[in-house]
């Protein structure tokens, strides 16, 4: 999904595998339609708007925003990552087995440090009365993911499903696991809100409606659903962390020759299946023109979404190899 952060327009919305529209227009090809219905790849499912899976580490900007705005941390608060989080048993681990060492919010986003986010989730769950209350923490996380437009319906002009913020395991929820369920369109709205430092649009697919002769019946533009009021320090911390990740981690982005911001993620739902690969991003970094959200279900690793995202940016900015 590609959006224009200056006005909330959806510029591209793609689901794959898909089908040939021409065969379903006018007289429907019954044989072809039946083949689609019986296809195990579910080509009739619009994965961009109706397929819901965990966001993985793309949720971490929301965790940092929640932590700073609730006063649990500041933009300079550090936690040491040794590779595991030992305040609970069994101790959940960071993806970096030997740890990241001392991390701040911005570097934790750059490195996608799980242990930093575990600390935020755990401390949030203990912030009410000193004892661990997971439900209290997940309710607070939901408040912020709702504000950012991640866990609420968008009102787009085609059928969309209903997202849901995680309601279990505050520690796992802080890294985008738990039982979070979002569509790629939800993630596009979320990163558009981040790119604009708080403008949450009801994204739209329609510019105008005309009659048969081309006369305009109605002009259309995206409405602003809400404005997220956060300090410039919070937005700067998140923007910086996402820019650090894009600039220093993935060669596919570095080769574009433009400055951008990104957060990648891998989400595990079944140990027997490959992880889901996710990406939220915007570019150029200093003055965003495009926001891009990519998800490959069972896509193994986020580097695959980066490779695809980089190709999309090449098209958007007319960058040749």
CSV table of C-alpha atoms in Angstrom, one decimal:
chain,number,residue,atom,x,y,z
A,1,UNK,CA,0.0,0.0,0.0
A,2,UNK,CA,1.4,3.4,-1.0
A,3,UNK,CA,-0.1,6.6,0.4
A,4,UNK,CA,0.4,10.4,-0.1
A,5,UNK,CA,1.1,11.8,3.4
A,6,UNK,CA,0.2,15.3,2.4
A,7,UNK,CA,-3.5,14.5,1.7
A,8,UNK,CA,-4.3,10.9,2.7
A,9,UNK,CA,-4.7,9.6,-0.8
A,10,UNK,CA,-4.1,5.9,-1.4
A,11,UNK,CA,-1.9,5.9,-4.5
A,12,UNK,CA,-1.5,2.1,-4.8
A,13,UNK,CA,-3.2,-0.9,-3.1
A,14,UNK,CA,-2.1,-4.3,-4.3
A,15,UNK,CA,-3.0,-7.8,-3.3
A,16,UNK,CA,-1.2,-10.9,-4.6
A,17,UNK,CA,-2.1,-13.4,-5.8
A,18,UNK,CA,-5.0,-11.8,-7.6
A,19,UNK,CA,-7.2,-12.4,-10.7
A,20,UNK,CA,-8.1,-11.0,-14.1
A,21,UNK,CA,-10.8,-8.3,-13.7
A,22,UNK,CA,-11.7,-8.6,-17.3
A,23,UNK,CA,-13.1,-12.1,-16.8
A,24,UNK,CA,-15.3,-10.9,-14.0
A,25,UNK,CA,-16.7,-7.8,-15.8
A,26,UNK,CA,-20.1,-8.0,-17.7
A,27,UNK,CA,-20.7,-11.7,-18.4
A,28,UNK,CA,-18.8,-13.6,-15.8
A,29,UNK,CA,-16.7,-16.6,-16.9
A,30,UNK,CA,-18.2,-19.2,-14.6
A,31,UNK,CA,-15.4,-21.7,-15.1
A,32,UNK,CA,-12.8,-19.1,-14.3
A,33,UNK,CA,-14.7,-17.9,-11.3
A,34,UNK,CA,-15.1,-21.4,-9.9
A,35,UNK,CA,-11.3,-21.9,-10.3
A,36,UNK,CA,-10.7,-18.8,-8.2
A,37,UNK,CA,-13.1,-20.0,-5.5
A,38,UNK,CA,-11.4,-23.4,-5.3
A,39,UNK,CA,-7.8,-22.0,-5.4
A,40,UNK,CA,-6.0,-22.7,-2.2
A,41,UNK,CA,-4.1,-19.4,-2.6
A,42,UNK,CA,-7.3,-17.5,-2.1
A,43,UNK,CA,-6.9,-15.0,-4.9
A,44,UNK,CA,-10.3,-13.5,-4.2
A,45,UNK,CA,-9.1,-12.4,-0.8
A,46,UNK,CA,-7.9,-8.8,-0.8
A,47,UNK,CA,-4.9,-9.3,1.5
A,48,UNK,CA,-4.2,-5.6,1.7
A,49,UNK,CA,-7.5,-4.8,3.5
A,50,UNK,CA,-8.9,-8.1,4.8
A,51,UNK,CA,-6.0,-10.3,5.9
A,52,UNK,CA,-4.9,-9.8,9.5
A,53,UNK,CA,-1.7,-10.9,11.1
A,54,UNK,CA,0.7,-9.7,13.8
A,55,UNK,CA,2.8,-6.7,12.8
A,56,UNK,CA,6.0,-7.9,14.5
A,57,UNK,CA,8.6,-5.2,15.1
A,58,UNK,CA,6.8,-2.6,13.0
A,59,UNK,CA,4.8,-2.1,16.2
A,60,UNK,CA,7.9,-0.9,18.1
A,61,UNK,CA,7.5,2.8,17.2
A,62,UNK,CA,4.1,2.7,19.0
A,63,UNK,CA,5.8,1.1,22.0
A,64,UNK,CA,8.4,3.9,22.1
A,65,UNK,CA,5.7,6.6,21.7
A,66,UNK,CA,3.6,5.0,24.5
A,67,UNK,CA,6.7,4.7,26.8
A,68,UNK,CA,7.8,8.3,26.4
A,69,UNK,CA,4.3,9.9,26.5
A,70,UNK,CA,3.3,8.0,29.6
A,71,UNK,CA,6.5,9.1,31.4
A,72,UNK,CA,7.9,5.6,31.7
A,73,UNK,CA,11.0,6.6,29.7
A,74,UNK,CA,12.5,9.6,28.1
A,75,UNK,CA,14.2,10.0,24.8
A,76,UNK,CA,17.5,9.4,26.5
A,77,UNK,CA,16.5,6.5,28.8
A,78,UNK,CA,18.8,3.5,28.4
A,79,UNK,CA,18.4,-0.2,29.1
A,80,UNK,CA,21.1,-2.8,28.7
A,81,UNK,CA,20.3,-5.7,26.4
A,82,UNK,CA,22.3,-8.8,27.3
A,83,UNK,CA,20.3,-11.0,24.9
A,84,UNK,CA,17.5,-11.9,27.3
A,85,UNK,CA,15.0,-10.3,29.6
A,86,UNK,CA,15.4,-11.8,33.1
A,87,UNK,CA,12.5,-10.0,35.0
A,88,UNK,CA,10.1,-12.8,34.2
A,89,UNK,CA,10.5,-16.6,33.8
A,90,UNK,CA,11.0,-18.1,31.3
A,91,UNK,CA,13.1,-15.1,30.1
A,92,UNK,CA,12.1,-14.0,26.6
A,93,UNK,CA,15.1,-13.4,24.3
A,94,UNK,CA,16.2,-10.7,22.0
A,95,UNK,CA,16.6,-11.7,18.3
A,96,UNK,CA,20.3,-10.8,18.8
A,97,UNK,CA,21.3,-13.7,21.0
A,98,UNK,CA,24.4,-12.0,22.4
A,99,UNK,CA,22.5,-8.7,23.0
A,100,UNK,CA,22.8,-5.1,21.9
A,101,UNK,CA,24.4,-3.6,25.0
A,102,UNK,CA,23.2,-0.2,26.1
A,103,UNK,CA,20.3,1.1,24.0
A,104,UNK,CA,18.3,4.3,23.9
A,105,UNK,CA,14.8,4.6,22.3
A,106,UNK,CA,16.2,5.7,18.9
A,107,UNK,CA,19.0,3.1,18.8
A,108,UNK,CA,16.5,0.4,20.0
A,109,UNK,CA,14.4,1.2,16.9
A,110,UNK,CA,17.5,1.1,14.7
A,111,UNK,CA,18.5,-2.2,16.1
A,112,UNK,CA,15.0,-3.5,16.6
A,113,UNK,CA,16.0,-4.5,20.2
A,114,UNK,CA,13.4,-6.7,21.8
A,115,UNK,CA,14.8,-6.4,25.3
A,116,UNK,CA,14.3,-2.6,25.3
A,117,UNK,CA,10.7,-3.1,24.3
A,118,UNK,CA,10.2,-5.8,26.9
A,119,UNK,CA,11.3,-3.3,29.5
A,120,UNK,CA,8.7,-0.8,28.4
A,121,UNK,CA,6.0,-3.4,28.3
A,122,UNK,CA,6.9,-4.8,31.7
A,123,UNK,CA,7.3,-1.4,33.4
A,124,UNK,CA,4.0,-0.3,31.9
A,125,UNK,CA,2.3,-3.4,33.3
A,126,UNK,CA,3.8,-2.6,36.8
A,127,UNK,CA,3.1,1.2,36.7
A,128,UNK,CA,-0.4,1.1,38.2
A,129,UNK,CA,0.3,-0.2,41.6
A,130,UNK,CA,3.7,-1.9,41.4
A,131,UNK,CA,2.4,-5.4,40.6
A,132,UNK,CA,2.4,-6.8,37.1
A,133,UNK,CA,-0.9,-6.2,35.4
A,134,UNK,CA,-0.8,-7.2,31.7
A,135,UNK,CA,-4.3,-6.1,30.9
A,136,UNK,CA,-3.7,-2.6,32.2
A,137,UNK,CA,-0.6,-2.4,29.9
A,138,UNK,CA,-2.3,-3.8,26.8
A,139,UNK,CA,-5.2,-1.3,27.3
A,140,UNK,CA,-2.7,1.6,27.3
A,141,UNK,CA,-1.0,0.2,24.2
A,142,UNK,CA,-4.4,0.0,22.5
A,143,UNK,CA,-5.1,3.6,23.4
A,144,UNK,CA,-2.0,4.7,21.5
A,145,UNK,CA,-2.4,2.3,18.6
A,146,UNK,CA,-6.0,3.6,18.2
A,147,UNK,CA,-4.7,7.2,18.2
A,148,UNK,CA,-2.1,6.4,15.6
A,149,UNK,CA,-4.7,4.8,13.4
A,150,UNK,CA,-3.3,1.3,13.5
A,151,UNK,CA,-6.0,-0.6,15.4
A,152,UNK,CA,-9.1,1.2,14.1
A,153,UNK,CA,-11.0,0.8,10.9
A,154,UNK,CA,-10.1,3.3,8.1
A,155,UNK,CA,-13.4,3.8,6.3
A,156,UNK,CA,-11.9,3.1,2.9
A,157,UNK,CA,-14.4,2.7,0.0
A,158,UNK,CA,-14.0,-1.0,-0.4
A,159,UNK,CA,-14.6,-3.8,2.1
A,160,UNK,CA,-12.2,-3.9,4.9
A,161,UNK,CA,-12.0,-6.1,8.0
A,162,UNK,CA,-11.7,-5.1,11.6
A,163,UNK,CA,-8.2,-4.8,13.2
A,164,UNK,CA,-7.6,-5.6,16.9
A,165,UNK,CA,-4.8,-4.5,19.3
A,166,UNK,CA,-3.3,-7.2,21.5
A,167,UNK,CA,-5.2,-8.0,24.7
A,168,UNK,CA,-2.7,-10.5,26.2
A,169,UNK,CA,0.9,-10.6,27.3
A,170,UNK,CA,2.1,-7.0,27.6
A,171,UNK,CA,5.7,-8.1,27.2
A,172,UNK,CA,5.2,-9.9,23.9
A,173,UNK,CA,2.7,-7.2,22.8
A,174,UNK,CA,5.4,-4.6,23.1
A,175,UNK,CA,7.3,-6.2,20.2
A,176,UNK,CA,4.3,-6.7,18.0
A,177,UNK,CA,3.5,-10.3,19.1
A,178,UNK,CA,0.7,-11.1,21.6
A,179,UNK,CA,-2.5,-11.3,19.6
A,180,UNK,CA,-2.2,-8.1,17.5
A,181,UNK,CA,-4.0,-8.4,14.2
A,182,UNK,CA,-3.7,-5.7,11.5
A,183,UNK,CA,-4.0,-5.4,7.7
A,184,UNK,CA,-1.4,-3.9,5.5
A,185,UNK,CA,-3.8,-1.0,5.0
A,186,UNK,CA,-3.8,-0.5,8.8
A,187,UNK,CA,0.0,-0.4,8.8
A,188,UNK,CA,-0.1,2.1,5.9
A,189,UNK,CA,-2.3,4.4,7.8
A,190,UNK,CA,-0.2,4.1,10.9
A,191,UNK,CA,3.1,5.0,9.1
A,192,UNK,CA,1.3,7.9,7.4
A,193,UNK,CA,0.4,9.2,10.9
A,194,UNK,CA,4.0,8.8,12.0
A,195,UNK,CA,5.4,10.5,8.8
A,196,UNK,CA,3.2,13.5,9.3
A,197,UNK,CA,3.9,13.7,13.0
A,198,UNK,CA,0.4,13.1,14.0
A,199,UNK,CA,-2.1,13.6,11.1
A,200,UNK,CA,-4.3,10.4,11.1
A,201,UNK,CA,-6.3,10.3,7.9
A,202,UNK,CA,-9.3,8.3,6.9
A,203,UNK,CA,-7.5,7.1,3.8
A,204,UNK,CA,-9.3,7.3,0.5
A,205,UNK,CA,-9.2,5.6,-2.9
A,206,UNK,CA,-11.4,8.1,-4.7
A,207,UNK,CA,-10.4,11.5,-6.1
A,208,UNK,CA,-13.7,12.2,-7.8
A,209,UNK,CA,-16.9,10.7,-9.1
A,210,UNK,CA,-18.1,11.6,-12.6
A,211,UNK,CA,-21.0,10.7,-14.8
A,212,UNK,CA,-20.8,8.9,-18.1
A,213,UNK,CA,-19.9,12.1,-20.0
A,214,UNK,CA,-17.1,12.9,-17.5
A,215,UNK,CA,-18.9,15.7,-15.7
A,216,UNK,CA,-17.8,15.8,-12.1
A,217,UNK,CA,-20.6,14.8,-9.7
A,218,UNK,CA,-18.5,14.9,-6.6
A,219,UNK,CA,-15.0,15.9,-5.7
A,220,UNK,CA,-13.5,13.8,-2.9
A,221,UNK,CA,-10.6,14.0,-0.5
A,222,UNK,CA,-9.5,12.2,2.6
A,223,UNK,CA,-10.8,13.5,5.9
A,224,UNK,CA,-8.6,13.9,8.9
A,225,UNK,CA,-9.8,11.4,11.6
A,226,UNK,CA,-7.8,12.8,14.4
A,227,UNK,CA,-4.6,14.8,15.2
A,228,UNK,CA,-2.2,13.0,17.5
A,229,UNK,CA,-0.8,15.7,19.9
A,230,UNK,CA,2.6,14.6,21.1
A,231,UNK,CA,5.8,16.5,21.9
A,232,UNK,CA,8.3,17.2,19.1
A,233,UNK,CA,10.8,15.3,21.2
A,234,UNK,CA,8.7,12.1,20.8
A,235,UNK,CA,8.3,12.5,17.1
A,236,UNK,CA,11.9,13.3,16.6
A,237,UNK,CA,13.0,10.2,18.5
A,238,UNK,CA,10.8,7.9,16.4
A,239,UNK,CA,11.8,9.6,13.1
A,240,UNK,CA,15.5,9.4,14.0
A,241,UNK,CA,15.3,5.8,15.0
A,242,UNK,CA,13.5,4.8,11.8
A,243,UNK,CA,16.0,6.9,9.7
A,244,UNK,CA,18.9,5.2,11.4
A,245,UNK,CA,17.5,1.8,10.5
A,246,UNK,CA,17.0,2.7,6.9
A,247,UNK,CA,20.4,4.3,6.6
A,248,UNK,CA,22.6,1.8,8.3
A,249,UNK,CA,21.0,-1.7,8.0
A,250,UNK,CA,19.8,-2.5,4.5
A,251,UNK,CA,21.9,-2.1,1.4
A,252,UNK,CA,18.8,-2.2,-0.8
A,253,UNK,CA,17.7,1.1,0.7
A,254,UNK,CA,21.2,2.6,0.7
A,255,UNK,CA,21.5,2.0,-3.0
A,256,UNK,CA,18.5,4.2,-3.7
A,257,UNK,CA,20.4,7.5,-3.2
A,258,UNK,CA,17.6,9.0,-1.1
A,259,UNK,CA,17.1,9.5,2.6
A,260,UNK,CA,14.2,7.6,4.0
A,261,UNK,CA,12.8,6.2,7.3
A,262,UNK,CA,11.7,2.6,7.9
A,263,UNK,CA,10.8,0.0,10.4
A,264,UNK,CA,10.9,-3.7,9.5
A,265,UNK,CA,9.4,-6.7,11.3
A,266,UNK,CA,9.1,-10.4,11.3
A,267,UNK,CA,6.1,-12.0,13.1
A,268,UNK,CA,5.8,-15.6,14.1
A,269,UNK,CA,2.4,-17.1,14.4
A,270,UNK,CA,3.1,-20.8,14.0
A,271,UNK,CA,6.4,-22.5,14.6
A,272,UNK,CA,5.6,-24.9,11.7
A,273,UNK,CA,5.2,-22.0,9.2
A,274,UNK,CA,7.6,-19.3,8.0
A,275,UNK,CA,7.5,-16.0,9.7
A,276,UNK,CA,5.5,-13.1,8.2
A,277,UNK,CA,7.7,-10.2,6.8
A,278,UNK,CA,6.6,-6.6,7.2
A,279,UNK,CA,7.8,-3.1,6.4
A,280,UNK,CA,6.6,0.4,7.1
A,281,UNK,CA,8.5,3.3,5.6
A,282,UNK,CA,8.4,6.9,4.2
A,283,UNK,CA,10.5,9.0,1.9
A,284,UNK,CA,12.2,11.4,1.5
A,285,UNK,CA,13.0,11.5,5.2
A,286,UNK,CA,13.0,15.3,5.6
A,287,UNK,CA,9.9,16.0,3.6
A,288,UNK,CA,7.8,12.8,3.0
A,289,UNK,CA,6.1,12.4,-0.4
A,290,UNK,CA,5.3,8.7,-0.1
A,291,UNK,CA,4.5,6.2,2.6
A,292,UNK,CA,4.9,2.5,1.8
A,293,UNK,CA,3.7,-0.5,3.7
A,294,UNK,CA,4.6,-3.9,2.5
A,295,UNK,CA,3.8,-7.3,3.9
A,296,UNK,CA,4.6,-10.8,2.6
A,297,UNK,CA,2.7,-13.4,4.5
A,298,UNK,CA,5.0,-16.3,5.4
A,299,UNK,CA,7.8,-14.2,3.7
A,300,UNK,CA,10.5,-15.6,6.0
A,301,UNK,CA,12.5,-12.4,6.7
A,302,UNK,CA,12.0,-8.6,6.6
A,303,UNK,CA,14.9,-8.2,4.1
A,304,UNK,CA,12.4,-9.6,1.5
A,305,UNK,CA,10.0,-6.7,2.2
A,306,UNK,CA,12.9,-4.3,2.0
A,307,UNK,CA,13.9,-5.6,-1.4
A,308,UNK,CA,10.3,-5.2,-2.6
A,309,UNK,CA,10.0,-1.8,-0.9
A,310,UNK,CA,13.1,-0.6,-2.6
A,311,UNK,CA,11.8,-1.6,-6.0
A,312,UNK,CA,8.6,0.4,-5.3
A,313,UNK,CA,10.6,3.5,-4.4
A,314,UNK,CA,12.6,3.1,-7.6
A,315,UNK,CA,9.3,3.4,-9.5
A,316,UNK,CA,8.0,6.2,-7.4
A,317,UNK,CA,11.1,8.3,-7.7
A,318,UNK,CA,12.1,7.2,-11.2
A,319,UNK,CA,15.4,5.7,-10.0
A,320,UNK,CA,17.1,3.5,-12.6
A,321,UNK,CA,19.6,0.8,-11.9
